[in-house]
PDB file of C-alpha atoms in Angstrom:
ATOM      1  CA  MET A  10       5.379   6.465   9.577  1.00 46.00           C
ATOM      2  CA  SER A  11       2.552   3.402   9.892  1.00 52.00           C
ATOM      3  CA  LEU A  12       3.468   0.800   6.383  1.00 52.00           C
ATOM      4  CA  GLY A  13       0.088   1.384   5.741  1.00 54.00           C
ATOM      5  CA  ARG A  14       0.372   4.669   5.545  1.00 54.00           C
ATOM      6  CA  ALA A  15       3.569   4.563   3.766  1.00 51.00           C
ATOM      7  CA  LEU A  16       1.771   3.073   0.984  1.00 51.00           C
ATOM      8  CA  GLY A  17      -0.692   5.104   0.820  1.00 53.00           C
ATOM      9  CA  VAL A  18      -3.996   2.785   1.610  1.00 52.00           C
ATOM     10  CA  ALA A  19      -5.389   5.079   4.427  1.00 50.00           C
ATOM     11  CA  GLY A  20      -4.455   8.325   2.783  1.00 52.00           C
ATOM     12  CA  HIS A  21      -8.185   9.334   1.956  1.00 52.00           C
ATOM     13  CA  ARG A  22      -9.687   8.658   5.179  1.00 51.00           C
ATOM     14  CA  PRO A  23      -6.445   9.034   7.565  1.00 54.00           C
ATOM     15  CA  GLY A  24      -6.722   7.013  10.557  1.00 64.00           C
ATOM     16  CA  GLU A  25     -10.222   5.157   9.709  1.00 74.00           C
ATOM     17  CA  ALA A  26      -9.419   2.441   7.330  1.00 79.00           C
ATOM     18  CA  LEU A  27      -8.916  -1.503   8.911  1.00 85.00           C
ATOM     19  CA  ILE A  28      -5.539  -3.154   7.223  1.00 87.00           C
ATOM     20  CA  ARG A  29      -6.559  -6.915   7.074  1.00 92.00           C
ATOM     21  CA  SER A  30      -3.354  -7.796   5.953  1.00 94.00           C
ATOM     22  CA  ILE A  31      -0.252  -6.797   3.535  1.00 93.00           C
ATOM     23  CA  ARG A  32       1.343  -8.898   1.379  1.00 96.00           C
ATOM     24  CA  ILE A  33       4.619  -7.862   0.139  1.00 95.00           C
ATOM     25  CA  ARG A  34       7.240  -9.187  -2.069  1.00 97.00           C
ATOM     26  CA  LEU A  35      11.109  -7.236  -1.784  1.00 95.00           C
ATOM     27  CA  GLY A  36      12.684  -6.470  -5.229  1.00 96.00           C
ATOM     28  CA  VAL A  37      15.921  -4.294  -5.027  1.00 96.00           C
ATOM     29  CA  PRO A  38      17.873  -2.811  -2.237  1.00 95.00           C
ATOM     30  CA  CYS A  39      17.125   0.558  -1.248  1.00 93.00           C
ATOM     31  CA  ASN A  40      20.372   2.311   0.700  1.00 92.00           C
ATOM     32  CA  ALA A  41      20.080   5.115   2.860  1.00 93.00           C
ATOM     33  CA  GLY A  42      19.174   8.138   1.378  1.00 93.00           C
ATOM     34  CA  ASP A  43      17.727   6.516  -1.659  1.00 93.00           C
ATOM     35  CA  THR A  44      13.801   8.048  -2.265  1.00 94.00           C
ATOM     36  CA  LEU A  45      11.569   5.746  -2.991  1.00 93.00           C
ATOM     37  CA  MET A  46       7.763   6.464  -4.556  1.00 93.00           C
ATOM     38  CA  PHE A  47       5.570   4.922  -3.660  1.00 91.00           C
ATOM     39  CA  THR A  48       1.495   4.197  -5.436  1.00 90.00           C
ATOM     40  CA  GLY A  49      -1.399   2.474  -5.341  1.00 88.00           C
ATOM     41  CA  ARG A  50      -4.398   1.594  -7.105  1.00 89.00           C
ATOM     42  CA  VAL A  51      -7.424  -0.757  -6.173  1.00 89.00           C
ATOM     43  CA  VAL A  52      -7.808  -3.564  -7.574  1.00 93.00           C
ATOM     44  CA  GLY A  53     -10.753  -5.343  -6.174  1.00 92.00           C
ATOM     45  CA  HIS A  54     -13.643  -3.625  -4.343  1.00 88.00           C
ATOM     46  CA  ASP A  55     -16.740  -4.935  -3.082  1.00 91.00           C
ATOM     47  CA  GLY A  56     -18.771  -2.501  -0.351  1.00 86.00           C
ATOM     48  CA  GLY A  57     -15.879  -1.077   2.312  1.00 85.00           C
ATOM     49  CA  ASP A  58     -13.175  -4.074   1.428  1.00 91.00           C
ATOM     50  CA  MET A  59     -10.936  -3.425  -1.006  1.00 90.00           C
ATOM     51  CA  GLU A  60      -7.623  -4.540  -2.596  1.00 93.00           C
ATOM     52  CA  VAL A  61      -5.107  -2.285  -3.122  1.00 91.00           C
ATOM     53  CA  ALA A  62      -1.817  -3.303  -5.862  1.00 94.00           C
ATOM     54  CA  VAL A  63       1.072  -1.217  -4.207  1.00 93.00           C
ATOM     55  CA  SER A  64       4.569  -0.466  -5.129  1.00 94.00           C
ATOM     56  CA  ALA A  65       7.493   1.564  -4.285  1.00 94.00           C
ATOM     57  CA  ALA A  66      10.544   2.073  -6.438  1.00 95.00           C
ATOM     58  CA  GLY A  67      13.601   4.019  -6.122  1.00 94.00           C
ATOM     59  CA  ARG A  68      16.799   4.864  -8.215  1.00 94.00           C
ATOM     60  CA  LEU A  69      17.623   1.285  -8.886  1.00 95.00           C
ATOM     61  CA  GLY A  70      14.100  -0.334  -9.579  1.00 96.00           C
ATOM     62  CA  GLU A  71      10.825  -1.459  -7.764  1.00 96.00           C
ATOM     63  CA  HIS A  72      11.881  -1.483  -4.243  1.00 95.00           C
ATOM     64  CA  VAL A  73       8.843  -3.685  -2.640  1.00 95.00           C
ATOM     65  CA  THR A  74       5.612  -4.404  -4.363  1.00 96.00           C
ATOM     66  CA  GLY A  75       2.353  -6.416  -3.390  1.00 96.00           C
ATOM     67  CA  THR A  76      -1.165  -5.994  -2.635  1.00 95.00           C
ATOM     68  CA  VAL A  77      -2.889  -4.506   0.827  1.00 92.00           C
ATOM     69  CA  ALA A  78      -6.374  -5.929   1.814  1.00 93.00           C
ATOM     70  CA  LEU A  79      -8.786  -3.361   3.944  1.00 89.00           C
ATOM     71  CA  THR A  80     -12.198  -2.275   4.921  1.00 89.00           C
ATOM     72  CA  LEU A  81     -13.125   1.232   5.326  1.00 82.00           C
ATOM     73  CA  PRO A  82     -15.754   1.967   8.097  1.00 78.00           C
ATOM     74  CA  GLY A  83     -19.237   1.616   7.683  1.00 72.00           C
ATOM     75  CA  GLY A  84     -18.777  -0.226   4.385  1.00 61.00           C
ATOM     76  CA  ALA A  85     -18.233   2.622   2.812  1.00 54.00           C
ATOM     77  CA  SER A  86     -16.837   3.316  -0.590  1.00 49.00           C
TER      78      SER A  86
END
């Protein structure tokens, strides 16, 4: 599974979104067998360019937070 797919940023158009950058910051540890809940929300949009705030939380709290910049093909929104 790709990081983009795991973070859900290309989920509505699988394989079509071009991920321009991923900026993440690690938080609390995550152990083998822990379940992570990934979330994302669009925080910026200009034509086909988007910025998505992402996070993944486990039983100890926020494991990773950050932003993903991506472009949808053809400038579609």
